[in-house]
Amino acid sequence: MKFDTPAGTNPIDQGKVVGRPTPRIDGKFKTTGTAPYAYERHDVAPNQAYGYILGASIAKGTITSIDTAEAEAANGVIGIVSTLDHKPVPLGPMNTANLFGGGEVQHYHQAIAMVVAESFEQARAAAHLIRVDYARGEGSFDLKRAAPSAEPVEDSEKRQGDFEAAFGNAPVTLDATYTTPDESHAMMEPFATIAAWEGDKLTVWTSNQMIQWNKRDLAKALDMPIEKVRVDSPYIGGGFGAKLFLRADAVVAALGAKQVGRPVKLSMQRPLTFNNSTHRAATIQRIRFGAGEDGKLTAIAHESTSGNLPGGGPESAINQTELLYAGENRLTAMRLAILNLPEGNAMRAPGEASGLMALEIAMDEMAEKLGMDPVAFRKANDTQVDPMNPERPFSKRKMIECLDRGAREFGWERRNPQPGRNREGRWLVGHGMAVGFRNNLLMKSGARVRLSGDGIVTVETDMTDIGTGTYTILAQTAAEMMGLPIERIRVELGDSDYPISAGSGGQWGANNSTSGVYAACVKLREQVAQSLGFNSDEVEFADGQVRAGERSFPLGHAAAENDLTAEDSIEYGNLDKQFQQSTFAGHFVELAVDAYTGEAHLRRMLAVCEAGRILNPISARSQVIGAMTMGAGAALMEHLVVDKRFGFFVNHDLAGYEVPVHADIPHQEVIFLEETDPVSSPMKAKGVGELGLCGVSAAIANALYNATGARVRDYPITLDKYLDRLPAVA
Amino acid sequence: MRPFTYERAGSPAEAAAAAIRMQGARFIAGGTNLIDLMKIEVETPAHLIDVNGLGLDSIEGTQDGGLRIGALVSNADLSADKRVRRDYGVLTRAIVAGASGQLRNKATTGGNLLQRTRCPYFYDTNQPCNKRKPGSGCGAIGGFSRQLGIVGVSDKCIATYPGDMAVALRVLDAKVETVKPDGTTRTIPIGEFHRLWGDTPHIETALETGELITAVILPPPLGGRHFYHKVRDRRSYAFALVSIAAVIQQDGSGRVAVGGIAPKPWRVPAADAALPDAAAAARALTAGATPTEDNRFKIALVERTLAGVLAEARGEGATS
């Protein structure tokens, strides 16, 4: 189905199932331990052996020798896969760091060997017996030191008007630099794969967000025809972007299974997952604003510097600044330094998450300089068109409505605008806000739907559910389209043998994958009508019945003799060129800082979101509160600490890399504006999974400033960075 | 994890005797720290002596009105004991500030005293660490040291003793009762139990080879108000940046010990004497500090946290 004109009224608008709060249909499997994750697929291949990865102990250099003799002789060892026995495996188009093979070490904990043994414990013990000699190389590990030599990113500089002149002439200006640290996805389920060969055919049961990317890149890595690879990933214990791509676990499991002639099962040990994976790269962001006394921005510049391995890309922290606020004179640009750290790549809301951490503090600072309320200042600079291409409107932009509703619900007018003046006993109480912004991305997505004689509709697509609730929204979509209760829908996901979907990433999963199911269901409805001898234009699907005029049949009758199967994809025209499609939020935070110790405690968090039709308010809410929690982590504690001498992330486990615990997270409220966006898709939906993160950290930073009067521009905002600015205690 | 042999001891003295029969033997109780370290081969014992089931799991009153806490009493049971909650509140507060409910169910009183540092360079066997591998150097000096020690450290090691319980025991002047392989027993004042690193950071306590902790003795109750304020980057399941254990009397006098800044729970007589002057007490507690750029803030944080505790003791504001 080609979607190239805005959607009119369609069966989804009935809202009998779609849009209703619907508990997860896979919830009972997850809560009873019967949803098998990759490492638990004991039944899929017999005689599984266990793998254990050895990571490089240096950040950069060359392996001169690997002595596996002692390890090979150890109890239970079946085989050892050594990087020196393989050429570097070819990489997929979106990756930089070598996954396996060859003697070059590009980053710490790069996989350099895997032991295969009869038990996990034997594999682990033997891995410690492998002796590796290196020739250590010189590397660049410090972004701050490398930044002056960073190169402009090709085509990244965008200009409009004359920024320098406007900035120079503006009566009120801000010029400030903000830094964000390297962050880790730190998903609960580590990378895990079971690999098995049947002749020249490979199957991997793995944990991956993008099945077709995984299949494509695995075939390339192993230099085999893509049709000989099958990838299966029905349940995923979180990914946040870490599992967008093929990772070392699948590569070495496949190589190991081939080498030992047995299926190999492998989970990357937790201490390796921080350096042997991608991460959100640190940024140094300079923001300059010029505004008139009326509070209108006249000059906006946002320049971001990040680092990556040679050939890697930048953290595109300037994305939102091109679109979020009006202003006639603009400059955005990125620079990229070479760093010999692990690969920087996508983590939840890549670009916007980091960019808004800086931009929305800058907006708070500018509002104060102008003597304006932070909400009013943002409203004054709203734009309904793409500021760089004014003829291009937003398909829907409700930023002001999000802010007004949020301010009202939160009680913003009771905030004391004077920082450090709101004291309750030993607590300094503050309130902060920020705008959330993330684009809506369109991706082709396919599905197959099958009606059987018992009136059950089965949906098959290689779409993934990374904890987001995909199973449920696809079932809701099929139920709405076919006039069935949700109990009569089965959903099968994550198998590369199913039709190719959009996959999960960039908050594009929900809108596109449901639209793919919509397209397939439109076809199935036609087949049903035809099978029952109806004119398809007049048919109504409702209550498990198919009706036209006076005639009515149970849906299953259409498939009484043979199952009816329909397959289609949603494909998009150029509506995303004609219109800018984005999602918006207003984030509001109350926080208290212990005036003695500086400990910051969140007290309340509110997000008001506009993201088109909300397909399932309870799973969407879960997405947003989870994202708000991630934003709290980014604001207050998350930080991959670089050892700048040895070139690695030091705090490479979940004790050292702190993410929020339950006690850190207060009452969270989420409000979705009741909207639809007919330009986005037949579902009229957009994404929320990343919107919920975008802006949260800055709202927290601004609340902390309001509480204490201490402006911290360097994340995470830990107490050591403002302790000396708290009131004297003597 | 390297293969190891295992035995169950029949009595505390037998366990101690068994421990010197085999090179590299270690006792195991809750295993909440030891097993983790064995998995990553920071610890590689050849032999484990299981001391669970030795009958060391009760809390009894002593003749002078104190408590004798068996070495195998779990952290959960100790923190919940009515007598402890009533008379030694600082101890309950310190214990529940640490780890998680699940870990406190397994972790024991004796084992908690012996938990090892959480310095990331100690945990990563690719990195130099004088504590893990004597003579290999210290990765933390010049590296990431925000969490590490500012007083009592050495140029060989700047790790901290990471626990909470022992900080409270230090302020209570507890004693550690042990049995040696020859069957003799002794008591070690808590202040002498943990060692400063000096040139031998791999030697962490006063225990001799094979010596087994059998109990912790609490002196009679001190009265006063009990505080344990643990400052950290998140509100649970994190080690202290700085923690303050204090028992403060009506007149403002009292005792204070600090966690998270030294190789041992840090208590200085001059600090106790300076109370209720927070600044003077903090100066005494951080005298001679040798912080890194990463952890210099701990000097101010000691003073501020102590000032907060003393303010609360005066009835000014709540800590939660």
CSV table of C-alpha atoms in Angstrom, one decimal, chain A residues 343-678:
chain,number,residue,atom,x,y,z
A,343,GLU,CA,32.3,2.7,18.7
A,344,GLY,CA,29.9,5.6,19.2
A,345,ASN,CA,26.5,4.9,17.7
A,346,ALA,CA,22.8,5.1,18.2
A,347,MET,CA,21.4,5.1,21.7
A,348,ARG,CA,17.7,5.9,22.3
A,349,ALA,CA,17.0,9.3,20.6
A,350,PRO,CA,20.4,9.6,19.2
A,351,GLY,CA,21.2,13.3,18.5
A,352,GLU,CA,18.1,14.8,20.2
A,353,ALA,CA,18.7,13.3,23.7
A,354,SER,CA,22.2,14.8,23.9
A,355,GLY,CA,21.3,17.9,22.0
A,356,LEU,CA,18.3,18.8,24.1
A,357,MET,CA,20.3,18.2,27.3
A,358,ALA,CA,22.3,21.3,26.2
A,359,LEU,CA,19.7,23.3,24.2
A,360,GLU,CA,17.1,23.3,26.8
A,361,ILE,CA,19.4,24.5,29.6
A,362,ALA,CA,20.5,27.2,27.2
A,363,MET,CA,16.8,28.2,26.7
A,364,ASP,CA,16.4,28.3,30.5
A,365,GLU,CA,19.5,30.6,30.8
A,366,MET,CA,18.3,32.8,28.0
A,367,ALA,CA,14.8,33.2,29.5
A,368,GLU,CA,16.4,34.3,32.7
A,369,LYS,CA,18.6,36.9,30.9
A,370,LEU,CA,15.5,38.2,29.2
A,371,GLY,CA,13.6,38.2,32.5
A,372,MET,CA,11.0,35.9,31.0
A,373,ASP,CA,9.2,32.9,32.3
A,374,PRO,CA,10.8,29.8,30.7
A,375,VAL,CA,7.4,28.6,29.4
A,376,ALA,CA,6.5,32.0,28.0
A,377,PHE,CA,9.9,32.3,26.3
A,378,ARG,CA,9.5,29.0,24.5
A,379,LYS,CA,6.0,29.8,23.4
A,380,ALA,CA,7.2,33.1,22.1
A,381,ASN,CA,9.6,31.3,19.8
A,382,ASP,CA,7.3,28.6,18.5
A,383,THR,CA,7.3,28.0,14.8
A,384,GLN,CA,4.6,26.2,12.8
A,385,VAL,CA,7.0,25.8,9.8
A,386,ASP,CA,10.4,24.3,9.3
A,387,PRO,CA,12.6,27.4,10.1
A,388,MET,CA,15.1,26.5,7.4
A,389,ASN,CA,12.4,26.0,4.8
A,390,PRO,CA,9.5,28.2,5.7
A,391,GLU,CA,7.3,26.8,2.9
A,392,ARG,CA,7.4,23.4,4.6
A,393,PRO,CA,4.9,23.3,7.5
A,394,PHE,CA,4.9,20.9,10.4
A,395,SER,CA,2.2,18.2,9.8
A,396,LYS,CA,1.1,18.9,13.3
A,397,ARG,CA,2.8,20.9,16.0
A,398,LYS,CA,1.3,21.2,19.5
A,399,MET,CA,4.3,22.4,21.5
A,400,ILE,CA,2.4,25.3,22.9
A,401,GLU,CA,-0.6,23.1,23.9
A,402,CYS,CA,1.8,20.7,25.6
A,403,LEU,CA,3.4,23.5,27.6
A,404,ASP,CA,0.1,25.1,28.5
A,405,ARG,CA,-1.4,21.9,29.6
A,406,GLY,CA,1.7,20.9,31.5
A,407,ALA,CA,2.1,24.2,33.2
A,408,ARG,CA,-1.5,24.0,34.3
A,409,GLU,CA,-1.4,20.5,35.6
A,410,PHE,CA,1.9,20.9,37.3
A,411,GLY,CA,1.1,24.2,39.0
A,412,TRP,CA,3.9,26.0,37.3
A,413,GLU,CA,2.6,29.4,38.3
A,414,ARG,CA,3.4,28.6,41.9
A,415,ARG,CA,7.1,28.2,41.1
A,416,ASN,CA,9.4,30.8,42.6
A,417,PRO,CA,11.4,32.2,39.7
A,418,GLN,CA,14.2,33.3,42.0
A,419,PRO,CA,16.7,30.5,42.3
A,420,GLY,CA,17.7,29.2,45.7
A,421,ARG,CA,14.8,30.9,47.5
A,422,ASN,CA,12.4,28.1,48.1
A,423,ARG,CA,13.5,26.3,51.2
A,424,GLU,CA,11.7,23.6,53.2
A,425,GLY,CA,13.7,22.7,56.3
A,426,ARG,CA,17.0,21.4,55.0
A,427,TRP,CA,15.7,21.1,51.5
A,428,LEU,CA,16.2,23.5,48.6
A,429,VAL,CA,13.2,23.0,46.4
A,430,GLY,CA,13.2,23.8,42.7
A,431,HIS,CA,11.1,23.5,39.6
A,432,GLY,CA,12.2,23.2,36.0
A,433,MET,CA,10.8,22.5,32.6
A,434,ALA,CA,12.0,21.8,29.1
A,435,VAL,CA,10.6,21.0,25.7
A,436,GLY,CA,10.8,17.5,24.3
A,437,PHE,CA,11.2,17.1,20.6
A,438,ARG,CA,11.9,14.1,18.4
A,439,ASN,CA,11.2,13.5,14.7
A,440,ASN,CA,8.7,10.9,13.4
A,441,LEU,CA,10.5,8.6,10.9
A,442,LEU,CA,8.8,6.7,8.1
A,443,MET,CA,10.0,3.3,7.1
A,444,LYS,CA,8.5,0.7,4.8
A,445,SER,CA,7.0,-2.1,6.9
A,446,GLY,CA,5.3,-5.4,5.9
A,447,ALA,CA,3.1,-8.0,7.4
A,448,ARG,CA,1.1,-11.1,6.6
A,449,VAL,CA,-2.3,-11.8,8.1
A,450,ARG,CA,-4.0,-15.2,7.9
A,451,LEU,CA,-7.7,-15.9,8.7
A,452,SER,CA,-8.5,-19.5,9.7
A,453,GLY,CA,-11.9,-21.1,9.8
A,454,ASP,CA,-12.2,-20.8,13.5
A,455,GLY,CA,-12.2,-17.0,13.1
A,456,ILE,CA,-8.6,-16.5,14.4
A,457,VAL,CA,-6.4,-14.0,12.6
A,458,THR,CA,-2.7,-14.6,12.8
A,459,VAL,CA,-0.3,-11.7,12.2
A,460,GLU,CA,3.2,-12.6,11.0
A,461,THR,CA,6.0,-10.0,10.6
A,462,ASP,CA,9.7,-9.8,11.4
A,463,MET,CA,8.9,-6.8,13.6
A,464,THR,CA,10.3,-6.9,17.1
A,465,ASP,CA,9.0,-6.2,20.5
A,466,ILE,CA,11.9,-4.8,22.6
A,467,GLY,CA,9.7,-4.4,25.6
A,468,THR,CA,7.7,-1.7,24.0
A,469,GLY,CA,4.4,-3.5,23.6
A,470,THR,CA,4.5,-4.2,19.9
A,471,TYR,CA,2.7,-7.6,20.2
A,472,THR,CA,-0.2,-5.8,21.7
A,473,ILE,CA,-0.6,-2.8,19.3
A,474,LEU,CA,-0.3,-5.1,16.3
A,475,ALA,CA,-3.0,-7.3,17.7
A,476,GLN,CA,-5.1,-4.2,18.4
A,477,THR,CA,-4.7,-3.1,14.8
A,478,ALA,CA,-5.7,-6.4,13.4
A,479,ALA,CA,-8.6,-6.7,15.8
A,480,GLU,CA,-9.9,-3.2,14.8
A,481,MET,CA,-9.5,-3.9,11.1
A,482,MET,CA,-11.1,-7.3,11.1
A,483,GLY,CA,-13.9,-6.5,13.7
A,484,LEU,CA,-12.6,-9.0,16.2
A,485,PRO,CA,-12.0,-8.9,19.9
A,486,ILE,CA,-8.3,-8.9,20.7
A,487,GLU,CA,-8.4,-12.4,22.1
A,488,ARG,CA,-8.9,-13.7,18.5
A,489,ILE,CA,-5.7,-12.3,17.2
A,490,ARG,CA,-2.3,-14.2,17.3
A,491,VAL,CA,0.9,-12.3,16.7
A,492,GLU,CA,4.1,-13.9,15.7
A,493,LEU,CA,7.2,-11.7,15.6
A,494,GLY,CA,11.0,-11.5,15.1
A,495,ASP,CA,11.5,-14.3,12.5
A,496,SER,CA,13.4,-13.3,9.4
A,497,ASP,CA,11.2,-15.7,7.4
A,498,TYR,CA,8.3,-13.4,8.0
A,499,PRO,CA,7.6,-10.3,5.9
A,500,ILE,CA,10.1,-7.6,6.4
A,501,SER,CA,9.1,-4.8,8.8
A,502,ALA,CA,10.4,-1.5,9.9
A,503,GLY,CA,11.9,-3.0,13.0
A,504,SER,CA,12.4,-1.2,16.3
A,505,GLY,CA,14.4,1.9,16.5
A,506,GLY,CA,14.2,5.7,16.3
A,507,GLN,CA,10.7,5.5,17.8
A,508,TRP,CA,9.5,4.5,14.3
A,509,GLY,CA,8.4,1.0,15.2
A,510,ALA,CA,4.9,1.5,16.4
A,511,ASN,CA,3.5,3.8,13.6
A,512,ASN,CA,5.1,1.9,10.8
A,513,SER,CA,4.6,-1.7,11.9
A,514,THR,CA,1.0,-1.1,12.7
A,515,SER,CA,0.5,0.6,9.3
A,516,GLY,CA,2.0,-2.5,7.7
A,517,VAL,CA,-0.5,-4.7,9.5
A,518,TYR,CA,-3.2,-2.2,8.4
A,519,ALA,CA,-2.2,-2.6,4.8
A,520,ALA,CA,-2.2,-6.4,5.0
A,521,CYS,CA,-5.6,-6.3,6.7
A,522,VAL,CA,-7.1,-4.1,4.0
A,523,LYS,CA,-6.2,-6.8,1.5
A,524,LEU,CA,-7.6,-9.5,3.8
A,525,ARG,CA,-10.8,-7.7,4.1
A,526,GLU,CA,-11.1,-7.7,0.3
A,527,GLN,CA,-10.5,-11.4,0.3
A,528,VAL,CA,-13.1,-12.0,3.0
A,529,ALA,CA,-15.6,-10.0,1.0
A,530,GLN,CA,-14.9,-11.9,-2.1
A,531,SER,CA,-15.0,-15.2,-0.4
A,532,LEU,CA,-18.5,-14.4,1.0
A,533,GLY,CA,-19.7,-13.0,-2.2
A,534,PHE,CA,-19.9,-9.4,-0.9
A,535,ASN,CA,-19.2,-6.2,-2.7
A,536,SER,CA,-16.2,-5.1,-0.7
A,537,ASP,CA,-17.2,-1.4,-0.6
A,538,GLU,CA,-20.3,-2.2,1.5
A,539,VAL,CA,-18.9,-4.6,4.0
A,540,GLU,CA,-18.8,-3.9,7.7
A,541,PHE,CA,-16.5,-5.9,10.0
A,542,ALA,CA,-17.7,-5.8,13.5
A,543,ASP,CA,-18.3,-8.0,16.5
A,544,GLY,CA,-16.7,-11.0,14.8
A,545,GLN,CA,-19.3,-10.7,12.0
A,546,VAL,CA,-19.0,-9.6,8.4
A,547,ARG,CA,-22.1,-7.7,7.3
A,548,ALA,CA,-23.4,-6.2,4.1
A,549,GLY,CA,-27.0,-5.0,4.0
A,550,GLU,CA,-29.2,-7.7,5.6
A,551,ARG,CA,-26.6,-10.5,5.3
A,552,SER,CA,-24.2,-11.3,8.0
A,553,PHE,CA,-21.7,-14.2,8.6
A,554,PRO,CA,-19.2,-15.0,11.3
A,555,LEU,CA,-15.8,-13.9,10.0
A,556,GLY,CA,-14.4,-17.5,10.1
A,557,HIS,CA,-16.9,-18.5,7.4
A,558,ALA,CA,-14.8,-16.8,4.8
A,559,ALA,CA,-12.0,-19.2,5.6
A,560,ALA,CA,-14.2,-22.3,6.1
A,561,GLU,CA,-12.5,-24.2,3.3
A,562,ASN,CA,-9.1,-22.7,3.1
A,563,ASP,CA,-7.2,-20.2,5.2
A,564,LEU,CA,-7.2,-16.7,3.7
A,565,THR,CA,-3.8,-15.1,3.7
A,566,ALA,CA,-2.9,-11.6,2.7
A,567,GLU,CA,0.4,-9.9,2.7
A,568,ASP,CA,1.3,-6.3,2.1
A,569,SER,CA,3.6,-3.5,3.1
A,570,ILE,CA,3.1,0.2,3.9
A,571,GLU,CA,5.2,2.3,1.7
A,572,TYR,CA,5.5,6.1,1.8
A,573,GLY,CA,5.4,8.8,-0.8
A,574,ASN,CA,6.9,12.2,-0.1
A,575,LEU,CA,4.6,13.4,2.6
A,576,ASP,CA,7.6,13.6,4.9
A,577,LYS,CA,9.2,16.0,2.4
A,578,GLN,CA,6.1,18.2,2.1
A,579,PHE,CA,5.6,18.2,5.8
A,580,GLN,CA,8.0,18.1,8.8
A,581,GLN,CA,6.7,15.3,11.0
A,582,SER,CA,7.8,15.6,14.6
A,583,THR,CA,6.6,14.8,18.1
A,584,PHE,CA,6.5,17.3,21.0
A,585,ALA,CA,6.5,17.2,24.8
A,586,GLY,CA,6.5,19.5,27.8
A,587,HIS,CA,8.5,18.1,30.7
A,588,PHE,CA,8.1,19.5,34.2
A,589,VAL,CA,10.1,18.5,37.2
A,590,GLU,CA,10.1,19.2,40.9
A,591,LEU,CA,13.3,18.4,42.8
A,592,ALA,CA,14.8,19.0,46.2
A,593,VAL,CA,18.4,19.3,47.1
A,594,ASP,CA,19.7,18.6,50.5
A,595,ALA,CA,21.3,22.0,51.5
A,596,TYR,CA,23.9,20.2,53.5
A,597,THR,CA,25.0,17.3,51.4
A,598,GLY,CA,23.9,18.3,47.9
A,599,GLU,CA,21.9,15.1,47.4
A,600,ALA,CA,19.3,15.8,44.7
A,601,HIS,CA,16.0,14.0,45.1
A,602,LEU,CA,13.4,14.1,42.4
A,603,ARG,CA,9.9,14.8,43.7
A,604,ARG,CA,7.6,14.9,40.8
A,605,MET,CA,7.9,14.5,37.0
A,606,LEU,CA,5.2,15.3,34.4
A,607,ALA,CA,5.3,14.8,30.7
A,608,VAL,CA,2.7,16.1,28.4
A,609,CYS,CA,3.1,14.5,24.9
A,610,GLU,CA,1.7,15.1,21.5
A,611,ALA,CA,2.5,12.2,19.2
A,612,GLY,CA,-0.5,11.7,17.0
A,613,ARG,CA,-2.9,8.9,17.8
A,614,ILE,CA,-1.8,7.0,20.9
A,615,LEU,CA,-2.4,3.3,20.0
A,616,ASN,CA,-2.3,1.9,23.5
A,617,PRO,CA,-2.3,4.5,26.3
A,618,ILE,CA,-0.9,2.1,28.9
A,619,SER,CA,2.0,0.7,26.9
A,620,ALA,CA,2.7,4.2,25.6
A,621,ARG,CA,2.7,5.5,29.1
A,622,SER,CA,5.2,2.7,30.1
A,623,GLN,CA,7.4,3.9,27.2
A,624,VAL,CA,7.3,7.5,28.4
A,625,ILE,CA,7.9,6.8,32.1
A,626,GLY,CA,10.7,4.5,31.2
A,627,ALA,CA,12.2,7.2,29.1
A,628,MET,CA,11.8,9.8,31.8
A,629,THR,CA,13.6,7.4,34.1
A,630,MET,CA,16.4,7.2,31.5
A,631,GLY,CA,16.5,11.0,31.4
A,632,ALA,CA,16.8,11.1,35.2
A,633,GLY,CA,19.8,8.8,34.9
A,634,ALA,CA,21.4,10.9,32.2
A,635,ALA,CA,20.8,14.1,34.3
A,636,LEU,CA,22.0,12.8,37.6
A,637,MET,CA,24.3,9.8,37.4
A,638,GLU,CA,24.9,8.0,34.1
A,639,HIS,CA,28.5,8.4,32.9
A,640,LEU,CA,30.9,6.0,31.2
A,641,VAL,CA,34.1,7.1,32.7
A,642,VAL,CA,37.1,7.1,30.3
A,643,ASP,CA,40.5,6.1,31.6
A,644,LYS,CA,42.4,8.6,29.4
A,645,ARG,CA,45.7,6.8,29.8
A,646,PHE,CA,44.6,3.3,28.9
A,647,GLY,CA,41.6,4.2,26.8
A,648,PHE,CA,38.6,2.3,28.1
A,649,PHE,CA,35.4,2.8,30.0
A,650,VAL,CA,36.4,2.0,33.6
A,651,ASN,CA,33.0,1.5,35.2
A,652,HIS,CA,32.1,-1.4,33.0
A,653,ASP,CA,29.5,-3.2,35.1
A,654,LEU,CA,26.1,-2.3,36.6
A,655,ALA,CA,27.7,-1.6,40.0
A,656,GLY,CA,30.0,1.1,38.5
A,657,TYR,CA,27.7,2.4,35.7
A,658,GLU,CA,24.8,3.7,37.8
A,659,VAL,CA,21.4,3.9,36.4
A,660,PRO,CA,18.4,5.0,38.5
A,661,VAL,CA,16.9,2.6,41.1
A,662,HIS,CA,13.3,2.7,42.1
A,663,ALA,CA,14.1,4.9,45.1
A,664,ASP,CA,15.3,7.6,42.8
A,665,ILE,CA,12.1,7.8,40.8
A,666,PRO,CA,9.2,9.7,42.2
A,667,HIS,CA,5.6,10.0,41.0
A,668,GLN,CA,5.6,10.2,37.2
A,669,GLU,CA,2.6,11.5,35.4
A,670,VAL,CA,2.1,11.3,31.6
A,671,ILE,CA,-0.6,13.1,29.7
A,672,PHE,CA,-1.1,12.5,26.0
A,673,LEU,CA,-2.9,15.2,24.0
A,674,GLU,CA,-5.8,13.6,22.1
A,675,GLU,CA,-4.6,14.2,18.6
A,676,THR,CA,-4.3,12.3,15.3
A,677,ASP,CA,-1.8,13.1,12.5
A,678,PRO,CA,-3.3,12.1,9.2
